[in-house]
Amino acid sequence: DPEADRATRAAAAAGPDAGTVPFDLDALDAAGALDGAVVASPTVHHATQAEALLAVAPRLLVEKPLAPDVRAAAALTAHADRVAVAYNLRFHEPVQRLVGLVADGAAGSVTGVRLWFGSWLPDWRPQVDYRTTYSARADLGGGVLLDAIHELDLLVWLCGPGPHEVVGAVVDRLGPLEIDVEDTVTAVVRTAGGPVATVALDYLARRYRRGVEVTGDRATVRLDWARSVIEVEDGDGVRSEAADTPVPRSYQRQAAAFLDWVGNGPALPVDAATGAASLALADAIRAAAT
């Protein structure tokens, strides 16, 4: 933790066997060998800190995104068997159900994918001034494109790693928030497999909205977080099922999977190479918007 006092308090709360590692990459060797490590710092530090930790830890879990851009992630992708990316929505049961329905052919031959996310940034962490958070600051790697990169990873999960073609995009600051990063992203993507995808992300929606929709020649399969429902909509009507599993449970499942992996269990679903695919898509969206 970059705040030494907070790191000390966290270690004390963890019990007498816990210790602190100085926030000094040159001092990592003094900490001794680690079984595994988690990088959960602001985005701009992910690649540098993960590369340093590779010298002392055989397994790393890096908070999404893997790096600020795909170029910065290059050194980590060479260690894809040792580096995983923390896309917790891969462990979210409703998302797994939606992906399973599509994989089992519920939508038929897929022609389109739609992903959307919107939420008023000041409501994310009401206990702190949103202007001080990494989300709001370019120097920390903020902006909704990388902050909401979960949606790009879901596109990668549904349509493969690509490369995908970004046909057009808008990446802009359109709202009243006091930030120096984009608050709005809209992109149209022709995926490598053929389906056309649209992605819409923002920090501005006053009520939380989020969802994934897959359209095929048989049906449209939709997960709507805001309404807590999965729907399969075809010519005969709409079949609905509840999707009210709390998102925090996905973090618990991810943590358990990471500890299992550290103990030589199965690898996590997003390794560094797969994590770089969503970064490549983010880079392409930003390039298409210029």
PDB file of C-alpha atoms in Angstrom, residues 33-219:
ATOM      1  CA  ALA A  33       9.969 -15.387  -1.364  1.00  0.00           C
ATOM      2  CA  LEU A  34       6.199 -15.097  -1.654  1.00  0.00           C
ATOM      3  CA  ASP A  35       3.706 -17.811  -2.610  1.00  0.00           C
ATOM      4  CA  GLY A  36       1.674 -15.300  -4.586  1.00  0.00           C
ATOM      5  CA  ALA A  37       0.879 -11.624  -4.794  1.00  0.00           C
ATOM      6  CA  VAL A  38      -1.998  -9.338  -5.738  1.00  0.00           C
ATOM      7  CA  VAL A  39      -1.450  -5.990  -7.462  1.00  0.00           C
ATOM      8  CA  ALA A  40      -4.417  -3.710  -6.663  1.00  0.00           C
ATOM      9  CA  SER A  41      -2.890  -0.263  -7.073  1.00  0.00           C
ATOM     10  CA  PRO A  42      -3.952   2.491  -9.501  1.00  0.00           C
ATOM     11  CA  THR A  43      -3.844   1.384 -13.141  1.00  0.00           C
ATOM     12  CA  VAL A  44      -0.750   3.374 -14.041  1.00  0.00           C
ATOM     13  CA  HIS A  45       1.362   1.267 -11.627  1.00  0.00           C
ATOM     14  CA  HIS A  46       0.122  -2.218 -12.567  1.00  0.00           C
ATOM     15  CA  ALA A  47       2.746  -3.224 -15.114  1.00  0.00           C
ATOM     16  CA  THR A  48       5.764  -1.852 -13.238  1.00  0.00           C
ATOM     17  CA  GLN A  49       4.766  -3.369  -9.912  1.00  0.00           C
ATOM     18  CA  ALA A  50       3.808  -6.713 -11.454  1.00  0.00           C
ATOM     19  CA  GLU A  51       7.123  -6.958 -13.291  1.00  0.00           C
ATOM     20  CA  ALA A  52       8.976  -6.323 -10.015  1.00  0.00           C
ATOM     21  CA  LEU A  53       6.886  -8.918  -8.168  1.00  0.00           C
ATOM     22  CA  LEU A  54       7.659 -11.591 -10.758  1.00  0.00           C
ATOM     23  CA  ALA A  55      11.135 -11.791  -9.198  1.00  0.00           C
ATOM     24  CA  VAL A  56       9.748 -12.920  -5.842  1.00  0.00           C
ATOM     25  CA  ALA A  57       6.333 -14.504  -6.502  1.00  0.00           C
ATOM     26  CA  PRO A  58       5.512 -17.426  -8.808  1.00  0.00           C
ATOM     27  CA  ARG A  59       1.841 -16.396  -9.166  1.00  0.00           C
ATOM     28  CA  LEU A  60       0.424 -12.883  -9.620  1.00  0.00           C
ATOM     29  CA  LEU A  61      -3.131 -11.601  -9.753  1.00  0.00           C
ATOM     30  CA  VAL A  62      -3.222  -8.097 -11.267  1.00  0.00           C
ATOM     31  CA  GLU A  63      -6.312  -5.948 -10.884  1.00  0.00           C
ATOM     32  CA  LYS A  64      -7.881  -5.055 -14.216  1.00  0.00           C
ATOM     33  CA  PRO A  65      -6.691  -3.666 -16.524  1.00  0.00           C
ATOM     34  CA  LEU A  66      -3.356  -5.425 -16.794  1.00  0.00           C
ATOM     35  CA  ALA A  67      -1.619  -2.171 -17.782  1.00  0.00           C
ATOM     36  CA  PRO A  68      -2.491   1.291 -19.100  1.00  0.00           C
ATOM     37  CA  ASP A  69      -2.138   0.035 -22.690  1.00  0.00           C
ATOM     38  CA  VAL A  70      -1.174  -3.101 -24.560  1.00  0.00           C
ATOM     39  CA  ARG A  71       2.417  -1.956 -25.123  1.00  0.00           C
ATOM     40  CA  ALA A  72       2.991  -1.608 -21.374  1.00  0.00           C
ATOM     41  CA  ALA A  73       1.591  -5.118 -20.891  1.00  0.00           C
ATOM     42  CA  ALA A  74       4.029  -6.774 -23.319  1.00  0.00           C
ATOM     43  CA  ALA A  75       6.545  -7.927 -20.699  1.00  0.00           C
ATOM     44  CA  LEU A  76       3.795  -9.518 -18.629  1.00  0.00           C
ATOM     45  CA  THR A  77       2.254 -11.440 -21.521  1.00  0.00           C
ATOM     46  CA  ALA A  78       5.549 -13.299 -21.825  1.00  0.00           C
ATOM     47  CA  HIS A  79       4.714 -14.778 -18.399  1.00  0.00           C
ATOM     48  CA  ALA A  80       1.081 -15.612 -19.111  1.00  0.00           C
ATOM     49  CA  ASP A  81       1.372 -18.869 -17.147  1.00  0.00           C
ATOM     50  CA  ARG A  82       2.278 -16.881 -14.006  1.00  0.00           C
ATOM     51  CA  VAL A  83       0.157 -13.741 -14.352  1.00  0.00           C
ATOM     52  CA  ALA A  84      -3.637 -13.584 -14.163  1.00  0.00           C
ATOM     53  CA  VAL A  85      -5.911 -10.557 -14.451  1.00  0.00           C
ATOM     54  CA  ALA A  86      -8.663  -9.907 -11.909  1.00  0.00           C
ATOM     55  CA  TYR A  87     -11.774  -9.791 -14.057  1.00  0.00           C
ATOM     56  CA  ASN A  88     -14.117 -10.800 -11.265  1.00  0.00           C
ATOM     57  CA  LEU A  89     -17.175 -10.812 -13.557  1.00  0.00           C
ATOM     58  CA  ARG A  90     -15.799 -14.023 -15.048  1.00  0.00           C
ATOM     59  CA  PHE A  91     -16.809 -15.477 -11.661  1.00  0.00           C
ATOM     60  CA  HIS A  92     -20.220 -13.779 -11.509  1.00  0.00           C
ATOM     61  CA  GLU A  93     -22.841 -16.491 -11.725  1.00  0.00           C
ATOM     62  CA  PRO A  94     -25.389 -14.565 -13.880  1.00  0.00           C
ATOM     63  CA  VAL A  95     -22.664 -13.724 -16.423  1.00  0.00           C
ATOM     64  CA  GLN A  96     -21.589 -17.354 -16.491  1.00  0.00           C
ATOM     65  CA  ARG A  97     -25.206 -18.347 -17.117  1.00  0.00           C
ATOM     66  CA  LEU A  98     -25.545 -15.896 -20.017  1.00  0.00           C
ATOM     67  CA  VAL A  99     -22.296 -17.045 -21.641  1.00  0.00           C
ATOM     68  CA  GLY A 100     -23.398 -20.657 -21.136  1.00  0.00           C
ATOM     69  CA  LEU A 101     -26.750 -20.032 -22.832  1.00  0.00           C
ATOM     70  CA  VAL A 102     -25.006 -18.469 -25.837  1.00  0.00           C
ATOM     71  CA  ALA A 103     -22.448 -21.288 -26.001  1.00  0.00           C
ATOM     72  CA  ASP A 104     -25.262 -23.858 -25.891  1.00  0.00           C
ATOM     73  CA  GLY A 105     -26.943 -22.217 -28.881  1.00  0.00           C
ATOM     74  CA  ALA A 106     -29.857 -20.441 -27.201  1.00  0.00           C
ATOM     75  CA  ALA A 107     -29.331 -17.394 -29.457  1.00  0.00           C
ATOM     76  CA  GLY A 108     -28.506 -19.444 -32.540  1.00  0.00           C
ATOM     77  CA  SER A 109     -25.996 -18.011 -34.972  1.00  0.00           C
ATOM     78  CA  VAL A 110     -24.837 -14.774 -33.316  1.00  0.00           C
ATOM     79  CA  THR A 111     -25.073 -11.587 -35.362  1.00  0.00           C
ATOM     80  CA  GLY A 112     -24.821  -8.864 -32.735  1.00  0.00           C
ATOM     81  CA  VAL A 113     -23.592  -8.136 -29.223  1.00  0.00           C
ATOM     82  CA  ARG A 114     -24.468  -5.103 -27.125  1.00  0.00           C
ATOM     83  CA  LEU A 115     -22.740  -4.151 -23.859  1.00  0.00           C
ATOM     84  CA  TRP A 116     -23.540  -1.135 -21.734  1.00  0.00           C
ATOM     85  CA  PHE A 117     -22.490   0.347 -18.422  1.00  0.00           C
ATOM     86  CA  GLY A 118     -23.379   3.650 -16.794  1.00  0.00           C
ATOM     87  CA  SER A 119     -23.151   4.997 -13.247  1.00  0.00           C
ATOM     88  CA  TRP A 120     -22.730   8.430 -11.666  1.00  0.00           C
ATOM     89  CA  LEU A 121     -19.067   8.520 -10.632  1.00  0.00           C
ATOM     90  CA  PRO A 122     -19.556  10.517  -7.382  1.00  0.00           C
ATOM     91  CA  ASP A 123     -21.831   7.714  -6.126  1.00  0.00           C
ATOM     92  CA  TRP A 124     -19.176   4.998  -6.556  1.00  0.00           C
ATOM     93  CA  ARG A 125     -17.247   5.786  -3.393  1.00  0.00           C
ATOM     94  CA  PRO A 126     -19.445   8.210  -1.429  1.00  0.00           C
ATOM     95  CA  GLN A 127     -17.019   8.270   1.497  1.00  0.00           C
ATOM     96  CA  VAL A 128     -14.304   9.995  -0.576  1.00  0.00           C
ATOM     97  CA  ASP A 129     -14.115  12.954  -2.946  1.00  0.00           C
ATOM     98  CA  TYR A 130     -14.472  11.415  -6.406  1.00  0.00           C
ATOM     99  CA  ARG A 131     -12.037  14.002  -7.817  1.00  0.00           C
ATOM    100  CA  THR A 132      -9.180  12.415  -5.827  1.00  0.00           C
ATOM    101  CA  THR A 133      -9.803   8.823  -6.973  1.00  0.00           C
ATOM    102  CA  TYR A 134      -7.849   7.100  -9.711  1.00  0.00           C
ATOM    103  CA  SER A 135     -11.029   6.944 -11.809  1.00  0.00           C
ATOM    104  CA  ALA A 136     -10.999  10.732 -12.214  1.00  0.00           C
ATOM    105  CA  ARG A 137      -7.290  11.255 -12.847  1.00  0.00           C
ATOM    106  CA  ALA A 138      -5.305  10.799 -16.041  1.00  0.00           C
ATOM    107  CA  ASP A 139      -2.031  10.589 -14.102  1.00  0.00           C
ATOM    108  CA  LEU A 140      -3.309   7.430 -12.357  1.00  0.00           C
ATOM    109  CA  GLY A 141      -4.679   5.772 -15.491  1.00  0.00           C
ATOM    110  CA  GLY A 142      -8.310   6.734 -14.935  1.00  0.00           C
ATOM    111  CA  GLY A 143     -11.183   7.235 -17.349  1.00  0.00           C
ATOM    112  CA  VAL A 144     -14.239   5.123 -18.027  1.00  0.00           C
ATOM    113  CA  LEU A 145     -12.664   3.233 -20.950  1.00  0.00           C
ATOM    114  CA  LEU A 146     -10.214   1.402 -18.684  1.00  0.00           C
ATOM    115  CA  ASP A 147     -12.310   1.668 -15.530  1.00  0.00           C
ATOM    116  CA  ALA A 148     -15.174  -0.210 -17.196  1.00  0.00           C
ATOM    117  CA  ILE A 149     -12.948  -2.519 -19.224  1.00  0.00           C
ATOM    118  CA  HIS A 150     -14.936  -5.446 -17.814  1.00  0.00           C
ATOM    119  CA  GLU A 151     -17.300  -4.914 -20.750  1.00  0.00           C
ATOM    120  CA  LEU A 152     -14.436  -5.322 -23.221  1.00  0.00           C
ATOM    121  CA  ASP A 153     -13.337  -8.505 -21.474  1.00  0.00           C
ATOM    122  CA  LEU A 154     -16.897  -9.840 -21.733  1.00  0.00           C
ATOM    123  CA  LEU A 155     -16.766  -9.090 -25.464  1.00  0.00           C
ATOM    124  CA  VAL A 156     -13.495 -11.031 -25.649  1.00  0.00           C
ATOM    125  CA  TRP A 157     -15.115 -13.894 -23.735  1.00  0.00           C
ATOM    126  CA  LEU A 158     -18.104 -13.996 -26.077  1.00  0.00           C
ATOM    127  CA  CYS A 159     -16.334 -13.320 -29.392  1.00  0.00           C
ATOM    128  CA  GLY A 160     -12.745 -14.422 -28.876  1.00  0.00           C
ATOM    129  CA  PRO A 161      -9.499 -12.461 -28.476  1.00  0.00           C
ATOM    130  CA  GLY A 162      -9.550 -10.935 -31.953  1.00  0.00           C
ATOM    131  CA  PRO A 163      -8.023  -8.876 -33.371  1.00  0.00           C
ATOM    132  CA  HIS A 164     -11.297  -6.979 -33.715  1.00  0.00           C
ATOM    133  CA  GLU A 165     -11.911  -3.988 -35.972  1.00  0.00           C
ATOM    134  CA  VAL A 166     -13.208  -0.792 -34.367  1.00  0.00           C
ATOM    135  CA  VAL A 167     -15.375   0.773 -37.062  1.00  0.00           C
ATOM    136  CA  GLY A 168     -16.002   3.998 -35.157  1.00  0.00           C
ATOM    137  CA  ALA A 169     -15.793   5.416 -31.668  1.00  0.00           C
ATOM    138  CA  VAL A 170     -16.330   8.427 -29.439  1.00  0.00           C
ATOM    139  CA  VAL A 171     -14.130   8.874 -26.371  1.00  0.00           C
ATOM    140  CA  ASP A 172     -14.912  12.204 -24.765  1.00  0.00           C
ATOM    141  CA  ARG A 173     -15.627  14.232 -21.638  1.00  0.00           C
ATOM    142  CA  LEU A 174     -19.200  15.428 -22.057  1.00  0.00           C
ATOM    143  CA  GLY A 175     -20.601  15.851 -18.550  1.00  0.00           C
ATOM    144  CA  PRO A 176     -20.182  18.249 -15.611  1.00  0.00           C
ATOM    145  CA  LEU A 177     -17.786  16.118 -13.549  1.00  0.00           C
ATOM    146  CA  GLU A 178     -14.520  17.725 -12.430  1.00  0.00           C
ATOM    147  CA  ILE A 179     -12.211  15.178 -14.024  1.00  0.00           C
ATOM    148  CA  ASP A 180      -9.467  15.266 -16.645  1.00  0.00           C
ATOM    149  CA  VAL A 181     -10.362  11.945 -18.297  1.00  0.00           C
ATOM    150  CA  GLU A 182     -13.174  10.731 -20.545  1.00  0.00           C
ATOM    151  CA  ASP A 183     -16.597  10.210 -19.011  1.00  0.00           C
ATOM    152  CA  THR A 184     -18.225   8.740 -22.145  1.00  0.00           C
ATOM    153  CA  VAL A 185     -17.255   5.987 -24.574  1.00  0.00           C
ATOM    154  CA  THR A 186     -19.294   4.626 -27.463  1.00  0.00           C
ATOM    155  CA  ALA A 187     -17.799   2.183 -29.942  1.00  0.00           C
ATOM    156  CA  VAL A 188     -18.895   0.002 -32.837  1.00  0.00           C
ATOM    157  CA  VAL A 189     -16.779  -3.117 -33.282  1.00  0.00           C
ATOM    158  CA  ARG A 190     -16.781  -5.668 -36.077  1.00  0.00           C
ATOM    159  CA  THR A 191     -15.532  -8.736 -34.282  1.00  0.00           C
ATOM    160  CA  ALA A 192     -13.116 -11.207 -35.810  1.00  0.00           C
ATOM    161  CA  GLY A 193     -15.852 -13.840 -35.974  1.00  0.00           C
ATOM    162  CA  GLY A 194     -18.289 -11.566 -37.810  1.00  0.00           C
ATOM    163  CA  PRO A 195     -20.860 -10.318 -35.254  1.00  0.00           C
ATOM    164  CA  VAL A 196     -21.072  -6.558 -34.818  1.00  0.00           C
ATOM    165  CA  ALA A 197     -20.770  -5.304 -31.246  1.00  0.00           C
ATOM    166  CA  THR A 198     -21.683  -1.976 -29.701  1.00  0.00           C
ATOM    167  CA  VAL A 199     -20.171  -0.805 -26.429  1.00  0.00           C
ATOM    168  CA  ALA A 200     -21.468   2.168 -24.420  1.00  0.00           C
ATOM    169  CA  LEU A 201     -19.773   3.239 -21.168  1.00  0.00           C
ATOM    170  CA  ASP A 202     -20.198   6.333 -19.035  1.00  0.00           C
ATOM    171  CA  TYR A 203     -19.659   7.945 -15.636  1.00  0.00           C
ATOM    172  CA  LEU A 204     -22.810  10.045 -16.057  1.00  0.00           C
ATOM    173  CA  ALA A 205     -25.945   7.891 -15.708  1.00  0.00           C
ATOM    174  CA  ARG A 206     -27.717   8.960 -12.529  1.00  0.00           C
ATOM    175  CA  ARG A 207     -29.129   5.478 -12.027  1.00  0.00           C
ATOM    176  CA  TYR A 208     -26.941   2.397 -12.345  1.00  0.00           C
ATOM    177  CA  ARG A 209     -27.388   0.568 -15.631  1.00  0.00           C
ATOM    178  CA  ARG A 210     -25.463  -2.376 -16.951  1.00  0.00           C
ATOM    179  CA  GLY A 211     -26.083  -5.263 -19.267  1.00  0.00           C
ATOM    180  CA  VAL A 212     -25.072  -7.690 -21.990  1.00  0.00           C
ATOM    181  CA  GLU A 213     -27.270  -8.640 -24.923  1.00  0.00           C
ATOM    182  CA  VAL A 214     -26.518 -11.242 -27.581  1.00  0.00           C
ATOM    183  CA  THR A 215     -28.715 -11.441 -30.677  1.00  0.00           C
ATOM    184  CA  GLY A 216     -28.811 -14.399 -33.025  1.00  0.00           C
ATOM    185  CA  ASP A 217     -31.102 -15.947 -35.637  1.00  0.00           C
ATOM    186  CA  ARG A 218     -32.915 -17.942 -32.960  1.00  0.00           C
ATOM    187  CA  ALA A 219     -33.295 -15.525 -30.043  1.00  0.00           C
TER     188      ALA A 219
END
